XYZ file of C-alpha atoms in Angstrom:
453
model
C 19.281 -60.343 -9.267
C 19.014 -62.763 -6.306
C 21.707 -65.396 -6.192
C 20.912 -68.802 -7.449
C 22.940 -71.918 -6.470
C 24.654 -71.970 -9.841
C 28.326 -72.179 -8.872
C 29.962 -74.172 -6.181
C 32.754 -72.285 -4.562
C 35.080 -75.293 -4.955
C 34.737 -75.069 -8.729
C 36.002 -71.476 -8.880
C 39.629 -71.550 -10.228
C 42.583 -70.018 -8.241
C 43.138 -67.494 -11.055
C 39.547 -66.320 -10.962
C 39.622 -66.141 -7.142
C 42.674 -63.816 -7.476
C 40.733 -61.677 -9.924
C 37.888 -61.423 -7.430
C 40.266 -60.445 -4.699
C 41.790 -57.751 -6.805
C 38.330 -56.424 -7.748
C 37.338 -56.336 -4.073
C 40.579 -54.590 -3.136
C 39.900 -51.843 -5.666
C 36.372 -51.507 -4.305
C 37.604 -51.234 -0.704
C 40.166 -48.669 -1.683
C 37.569 -46.521 -3.375
C 35.066 -46.757 -0.499
C 37.656 -45.949 2.050
C 38.573 -42.868 0.048
C 34.991 -41.819 -0.054
C 34.707 -42.185 3.759
C 37.822 -40.169 4.468
C 37.659 -37.559 1.585
C 35.553 -35.024 3.524
C 38.150 -34.557 6.278
C 40.219 -31.682 4.817
C 37.493 -29.312 3.604
C 33.991 -30.238 4.881
C 34.508 -28.785 8.306
C 35.383 -25.468 6.702
C 32.112 -25.357 4.707
C 30.120 -26.568 7.712
C 31.447 -23.813 9.937
C 30.517 -21.218 7.309
C 27.001 -22.547 7.756
C 27.171 -22.031 11.530
C 27.608 -25.725 12.373
C 29.277 -26.157 15.747
C 31.898 -28.681 16.750
C 29.469 -30.953 18.583
C 27.118 -31.009 15.571
C 30.045 -31.654 13.273
C 31.071 -34.640 15.430
C 27.518 -36.039 15.091
C 27.668 -35.722 11.298
C 31.008 -37.677 11.220
C 29.666 -40.240 13.737
C 26.417 -40.993 11.934
C 28.244 -43.095 9.337
C 29.605 -45.463 11.901
C 26.355 -45.524 13.941
C 24.345 -46.590 10.798
C 26.955 -49.121 9.989
C 27.020 -50.566 13.487
C 23.216 -50.981 13.539
C 22.864 -52.183 10.000
C 25.637 -54.712 9.677
C 24.202 -57.434 12.039
C 20.739 -56.939 10.422
C 22.260 -57.304 6.887
C 24.104 -60.495 8.112
C 20.811 -62.072 9.212
C 18.980 -61.408 5.883
C 21.863 -61.637 3.468
C 21.137 -65.199 2.172
C 17.541 -64.149 1.400
C 18.543 -60.921 -0.270
C 21.398 -62.432 -2.312
C 25.070 -61.679 -2.042
C 25.581 -59.975 -5.350
C 22.363 -57.967 -5.189
C 23.236 -56.741 -1.563
C 26.740 -55.852 -2.711
C 25.500 -54.008 -5.767
C 22.784 -52.171 -3.724
C 25.240 -51.127 -1.039
C 27.620 -49.598 -3.627
C 24.724 -47.907 -5.494
C 23.391 -46.401 -2.254
C 26.836 -45.123 -1.160
C 27.566 -43.882 -4.695
C 24.306 -41.982 -4.868
C 24.616 -40.486 -1.390
C 28.237 -39.476 -2.041
C 27.405 -37.417 -5.158
C 24.453 -35.839 -3.316
C 26.879 -34.901 -0.471
C 28.829 -32.907 -3.045
C 25.866 -30.532 -3.540
C 25.475 -29.695 0.157
C 27.171 -26.185 -0.278
C 24.217 -25.141 -2.345
C 22.092 -25.246 0.807
C 22.461 -21.931 2.625
C 20.039 -22.391 5.437
C 21.755 -23.749 8.619
C 18.992 -26.000 9.714
C 18.534 -27.571 6.335
C 22.316 -27.975 5.802
C 22.645 -29.791 9.162
C 19.523 -32.080 8.494
C 20.673 -33.097 4.988
C 24.279 -33.621 6.203
C 23.077 -36.005 8.973
C 20.676 -37.807 6.643
C 23.148 -38.298 3.818
C 25.991 -39.456 6.202
C 23.561 -42.021 7.763
C 22.542 -43.330 4.315
C 26.197 -43.699 3.402
C 26.692 -45.798 6.618
C 23.734 -47.994 5.594
C 25.355 -48.554 2.204
C 28.617 -49.457 3.843
C 26.767 -52.007 6.065
C 25.273 -53.585 2.939
C 28.417 -53.883 0.761
C 30.938 -54.670 3.451
C 28.919 -57.429 5.040
C 28.140 -58.956 1.682
C 31.730 -58.559 0.548
C 33.246 -60.259 3.580
C 30.625 -63.041 3.250
C 31.476 -63.596 -0.489
C 35.234 -63.537 0.173
C 34.845 -65.997 3.077
C 32.770 -68.409 0.926
C 35.230 -68.543 -1.897
C 38.506 -68.418 0.278
C 37.548 -70.693 3.136
C 41.114 -72.071 3.469
C 42.747 -68.563 3.578
C 40.167 -66.319 5.135
C 42.683 -64.321 7.274
C 45.156 -63.965 4.451
C 42.433 -62.544 2.125
C 41.155 -60.245 4.922
C 44.746 -58.995 5.477
C 45.014 -58.183 1.675
C 41.732 -56.234 1.678
C 42.977 -54.279 4.719
C 45.977 -53.071 2.782
C 43.532 -51.457 0.328
C 41.320 -50.079 3.088
C 44.334 -48.480 4.970
C 45.681 -47.024 1.727
C 42.301 -45.611 0.968
C 42.031 -43.995 4.352
C 45.467 -42.490 3.886
C 44.874 -41.329 0.248
C 41.337 -39.974 0.864
C 42.194 -36.763 2.582
C 45.057 -36.159 0.171
C 43.023 -36.947 -2.921
C 40.067 -34.862 -1.570
C 42.380 -31.907 -1.042
C 43.757 -32.021 -4.528
C 40.449 -32.471 -6.269
C 38.904 -29.708 -4.103
C 41.695 -27.273 -5.171
C 41.200 -28.191 -8.781
C 37.433 -28.239 -9.107
C 35.820 -27.148 -5.912
C 33.694 -28.923 -3.316
C 31.708 -31.074 -5.851
C 34.633 -32.629 -7.796
C 35.865 -35.138 -5.210
C 32.420 -36.506 -4.656
C 31.572 -36.692 -8.397
C 34.764 -38.558 -9.152
C 34.487 -41.057 -6.345
C 30.781 -41.539 -6.907
C 31.400 -42.338 -10.552
C 34.084 -44.859 -9.712
C 31.870 -46.666 -7.189
C 29.017 -46.752 -9.719
C 31.271 -48.351 -12.302
C 32.568 -50.790 -9.715
C 29.094 -51.896 -8.793
C 28.288 -52.674 -12.508
C 31.546 -54.623 -12.901
C 30.842 -56.605 -9.714
C 27.347 -57.650 -10.921
C 28.713 -58.630 -14.279
C 31.879 -60.490 -13.199
C 31.020 -62.186 -9.901
C 29.419 -65.537 -10.296
C 26.434 -66.350 -8.198
C 27.656 -68.786 -5.526
C 25.732 -71.667 -4.152
C 24.256 -70.563 -0.845
C 22.626 -73.523 0.652
C 21.651 -72.669 4.225
C 19.874 -75.072 6.477
C 20.451 -73.015 9.641
C 18.467 -70.066 10.906
C 20.655 -66.967 10.678
C 18.588 -65.135 13.348
C 18.927 -67.990 15.877
C 22.559 -68.300 14.983
C 23.151 -64.599 15.651
C 21.333 -64.731 18.987
C 23.195 -67.945 19.995
C 26.562 -66.497 19.111
C 25.993 -63.458 21.366
C 25.473 -65.797 24.311
C 28.754 -67.667 23.816
C 31.453 -66.208 26.154
C 34.127 -66.745 23.518
C 32.381 -64.550 20.944
C 31.519 -61.872 23.538
C 35.080 -61.619 24.704
C 36.549 -61.483 21.077
C 33.948 -58.784 20.065
C 34.645 -56.692 23.156
C 38.367 -56.967 22.406
C 37.642 -55.841 18.800
C 35.808 -52.744 20.056
C 38.612 -52.068 22.500
C 41.308 -52.296 19.839
C 39.422 -50.040 17.471
C 38.906 -47.566 20.431
C 42.662 -47.623 21.062
C 43.159 -46.335 17.510
C 40.264 -43.883 17.019
C 40.428 -42.121 20.442
C 43.250 -40.149 18.894
C 41.060 -38.570 16.188
C 39.768 -35.550 18.169
C 42.770 -34.919 20.414
C 46.107 -36.289 18.953
C 46.756 -33.118 16.991
C 46.427 -30.949 20.154
C 48.618 -33.485 22.057
C 51.449 -32.914 19.469
C 51.165 -29.098 19.692
C 54.185 -28.747 22.098
C 56.384 -30.291 19.305
C 55.542 -27.388 16.965
C 55.022 -29.694 14.021
C 53.682 -28.465 10.671
C 50.429 -29.916 9.304
C 52.260 -32.139 6.821
C 54.475 -33.395 9.618
C 51.445 -34.160 11.754
C 49.957 -36.053 8.802
C 53.141 -38.159 8.612
C 52.822 -39.082 12.244
C 49.258 -40.332 11.665
C 50.556 -42.046 8.500
C 52.998 -44.171 10.496
C 50.182 -45.943 12.368
C 48.047 -46.533 9.258
C 51.006 -47.635 7.162
C 52.182 -50.072 9.820
C 48.677 -51.614 9.947
C 48.436 -51.908 6.232
C 51.908 -53.491 5.867
C 51.473 -55.962 8.669
C 47.975 -57.073 7.853
C 48.648 -59.566 4.967
C 51.606 -61.034 6.832
C 49.509 -61.471 10.010
C 46.677 -62.997 7.858
C 49.087 -65.518 6.246
C 50.568 -66.500 9.621
C 47.089 -66.770 11.098
C 45.946 -69.213 8.360
C 48.978 -71.376 9.152
C 49.384 -71.408 12.941
C 45.908 -70.370 14.261
C 44.673 -67.085 15.765
C 44.935 -67.096 19.587
C 48.648 -66.580 19.975
C 48.549 -63.661 17.504
C 45.584 -62.061 19.296
C 47.346 -62.254 22.716
C 50.548 -60.844 21.221
C 48.520 -58.073 19.566
C 46.966 -56.855 22.793
C 50.297 -57.112 24.581
C 51.938 -55.074 21.955
C 49.118 -52.472 22.088
C 49.445 -52.261 25.894
C 53.154 -51.471 25.581
C 52.750 -49.039 22.642
C 50.072 -47.057 24.346
C 52.264 -46.439 27.399
C 54.830 -44.783 25.189
C 52.357 -42.970 22.886
C 51.520 -40.475 25.646
C 53.963 -41.108 27.115
C 52.365 -42.428 30.329
C 52.934 -39.843 33.250
C 54.488 -42.511 35.507
C 57.293 -43.103 32.986
C 58.535 -39.491 33.357
C 59.660 -39.368 29.683
C 59.561 -36.213 27.473
C 57.326 -36.100 24.444
C 59.494 -36.605 21.272
C 58.695 -37.105 17.639
C 60.775 -40.281 17.360
C 59.044 -41.929 20.313
C 55.593 -40.959 19.084
C 56.271 -42.420 15.591
C 57.717 -45.640 16.989
C 54.748 -45.965 19.364
C 52.407 -45.390 16.408
C 54.106 -48.029 14.357
C 53.933 -50.458 17.228
C 50.234 -49.692 17.746
C 49.458 -50.230 14.079
C 51.231 -53.527 13.951
C 49.587 -54.577 17.187
C 46.211 -53.557 15.754
C 46.717 -56.009 12.821
C 47.765 -58.824 15.220
C 44.651 -58.378 17.271
C 42.055 -57.430 14.679
C 42.741 -59.759 11.711
C 42.522 -63.031 13.716
C 39.295 -61.945 15.382
C 37.276 -62.756 12.219
C 38.348 -66.486 11.887
C 37.994 -66.774 15.682
C 34.340 -65.705 15.505
C 33.803 -67.803 12.403
C 35.122 -70.930 14.135
C 32.776 -70.246 17.043
C 29.855 -69.858 14.628
C 30.853 -73.030 12.832
C 30.974 -75.049 16.017
C 27.590 -73.578 17.169
C 24.692 -76.106 17.365
C 22.698 -73.805 15.190
C 25.241 -74.345 12.299
C 23.998 -77.366 10.491
C 27.109 -78.041 8.393
C 30.515 -76.667 7.729
C 30.465 -74.110 4.901
C 26.920 -73.091 5.620
C 26.522 -69.587 3.982
C 24.416 -68.280 6.850
C 27.491 -68.811 9.026
C 29.531 -66.565 6.868
C 26.985 -63.817 6.616
C 26.280 -63.740 10.390
C 30.052 -63.734 11.162
C 30.539 -60.866 8.709
C 27.617 -58.911 10.173
C 28.962 -59.248 13.741
C 32.636 -58.395 12.696
C 31.568 -55.218 10.774
C 29.169 -54.142 13.418
C 31.574 -54.246 16.282
C 34.264 -52.561 14.239
C 31.858 -49.723 13.703
C 31.009 -49.669 17.375
C 34.612 -49.118 18.116
C 34.690 -46.282 15.601
C 31.920 -44.641 17.664
C 33.357 -45.225 21.215
C 36.923 -44.150 20.362
C 36.232 -40.522 19.329
C 33.683 -40.082 22.146
C 36.276 -41.324 24.670
C 38.968 -39.187 23.200
C 36.862 -36.037 23.090
C 35.042 -36.548 26.491
C 37.908 -37.603 28.818
C 40.519 -35.307 27.430
C 38.248 -32.390 28.258
C 38.185 -33.596 31.828
C 40.768 -31.630 33.909
C 41.857 -34.834 35.671
C 42.440 -36.996 32.629
C 44.647 -35.732 29.731
C 45.813 -37.544 26.633
C 48.737 -39.158 28.423
C 46.518 -40.757 31.181
C 43.823 -41.798 28.673
C 46.401 -43.566 26.488
C 47.895 -45.270 29.522
C 44.443 -46.444 30.757
C 43.640 -47.886 27.410
C 46.903 -49.682 27.444
C 46.088 -51.314 30.794
C 42.733 -52.299 29.391
C 44.510 -53.906 26.379
C 46.721 -55.775 28.865
C 43.633 -56.972 30.803
C 42.153 -58.162 27.518
C 45.315 -60.186 26.712
C 45.049 -61.928 30.100
C 41.267 -62.624 29.590
C 41.971 -64.233 26.125
C 44.824 -66.260 27.593
C 42.547 -67.535 30.311
C 39.777 -68.192 27.818
C 42.112 -70.368 25.713
C 43.190 -72.377 28.723
C 39.536 -72.706 29.945
C 38.447 -74.002 26.510
C 41.227 -76.498 26.519
C 42.416 -75.440 23.092
C 45.990 -74.849 21.884
C 47.498 -71.452 21.218
C 48.986 -72.896 18.059
C 46.990 -74.785 15.370
C 49.421 -75.784 12.664
C 47.530 -76.066 9.445
C 48.862 -77.582 6.185
C 48.582 -75.454 3.063
C 46.047 -76.197 0.459
C 48.714 -77.506 -1.874
C 49.888 -79.919 0.700
C 46.264 -81.066 1.196
C 45.843 -81.585 -2.523
C 49.149 -83.445 -2.668
C 48.057 -85.792 0.119
C 44.757 -86.384 -1.457
C 46.457 -87.213 -4.775
C 48.834 -89.588 -3.062
C 46.018 -91.276 -1.216
C 44.017 -91.617 -4.448
C 47.056 -93.064 -6.282
C 47.599 -95.534 -3.449
C 43.880 -96.542 -3.554
C 44.039 -97.087 -7.310
C 47.234 -99.160 -7.031
C 45.648 -101.338 -4.358
C 42.578 -101.826 -6.533
C 44.759 -102.965 -9.389
C 46.519 -105.653 -7.444
C 45.158 -109.105 -7.403
C 43.347 -109.912 -4.112
C 45.753 -112.772 -3.253
C 48.904 -111.098 -4.416
C-alpha cells in the first residue's frame, strides 16, 4: 500500500481537492469525538474500580504524551512508509483501540483496569500521531497555495468534534451503556479508513533531502524554536483550565449545562475564527496575525481570572467574553504557526527543492508534536499551581497572559532581526493563472509577428 509517484499534485482538480478536504474534515470530526467522548462517564467507571485522581490524570495524559513523542518520528519516516498507508494504519490503530476501550468495564481488578487503560490510551495516541501527521502532510502537498486556509477549515471540524464528543458520548451512554459510544465511533473510523484508502490518489513524493537531517536542522533554527515555544505556550493557555476552571466558576453557582456553555464559548470562537484567519494568512502572511494573536491572548487572560490587580468581580459575562477573546486569539496565533515553520523548512539548506515532500512531513510532525506537548503542560500547570496556596487561578491566568505578551514581543523582535516584513501580500491562485495566461498569450502574439514588423 506504499505510495507510488503516480499523481502529481498539480494535476489534481479543484473539485477533487474539495472532496478530499471534506473527507478529511469528516475524519477529523470523528477522531476528535473519539478523543473527547470519555469525558462524561469514564471517570465514574474508573472511580468505581478504585482509580484515584492522579492516576486518572495519567490515563488522560498518556494520549498526548504518545502523540508528542510519536509525531516527529512519523514525520521523519513518513515518505518511506507512504502517506496513504500511514493514514490508514493510524485510523485502524485508533479504531481498534477505541473499541477495546469500550470493554474496560468488564475488567474488575483494579490493577488490571489501570494497566489496560494506560496501555489503550497510549496506543490511541500513537494512532493519532500516525494519521494526523500523514493527514497534514497530504493536505499540505495538494493545497500548497492555501495551506493556512485548509488548516483553518480542518480546525472547524476538530473543534466541533471536541464540543460534540462529550454530548454524543453522554447520549449514547444513556441509550446503550458504556460500550455503545466506542462501538459507534470505532465503526465510523474503520469505514473512514477504507474510504480514504480507496479515494485518495497516491501522490508523487519525490524527496531528495534527508528528513532526519532536516528535522535536526530545523530545531537549531531560532525562528523555529521561538514559533514552537509559542505554540506550546498558546496551547497551555487553553488547556490549563481543564482541571481547575470548573472550581474557579463555583462562586457563580452555575449549573453543569451553564458551565458547559462557558467552555463552549472558547471552542466555538476558535472554530469560527480559524478558517477566516487561515484565509487572511494565505493572503497577507503570518507574522502580523501571530503577534496580534499573542497580544489578544495576553489581554483576554487578564480578564479571564480576572487578574487580582484589576480588582474586578468575577461575572459570567466577563468570563464568556474573555473566553471568546481567548479562542479567537488562539486561532490567530496557532493557525499561522504551521506555514511559518513550513517556510523555515523550505528555506533550510537541507531542503533540496520547493515542494519536497519530506519538508511537508517534517513540518507536520513538528507541528503536531508541539501541540501535543502543550496539551501535556497545560493541565499539569493548571493542576499543580492552583493547588499552591500562593497561586490561585486568577494569578496563574494573569501570569500566562504576561508570558503571551512576552512571546508577542519576542516574535516582533524576531521579525525585525530577520529583516522580513510583517505583511506579505500574495496574489490568489486565480490571479496567478490569469497572469500566466496573459503572458502566454503575449508570447504567442509576439511569435506570430514578423521579425521586422
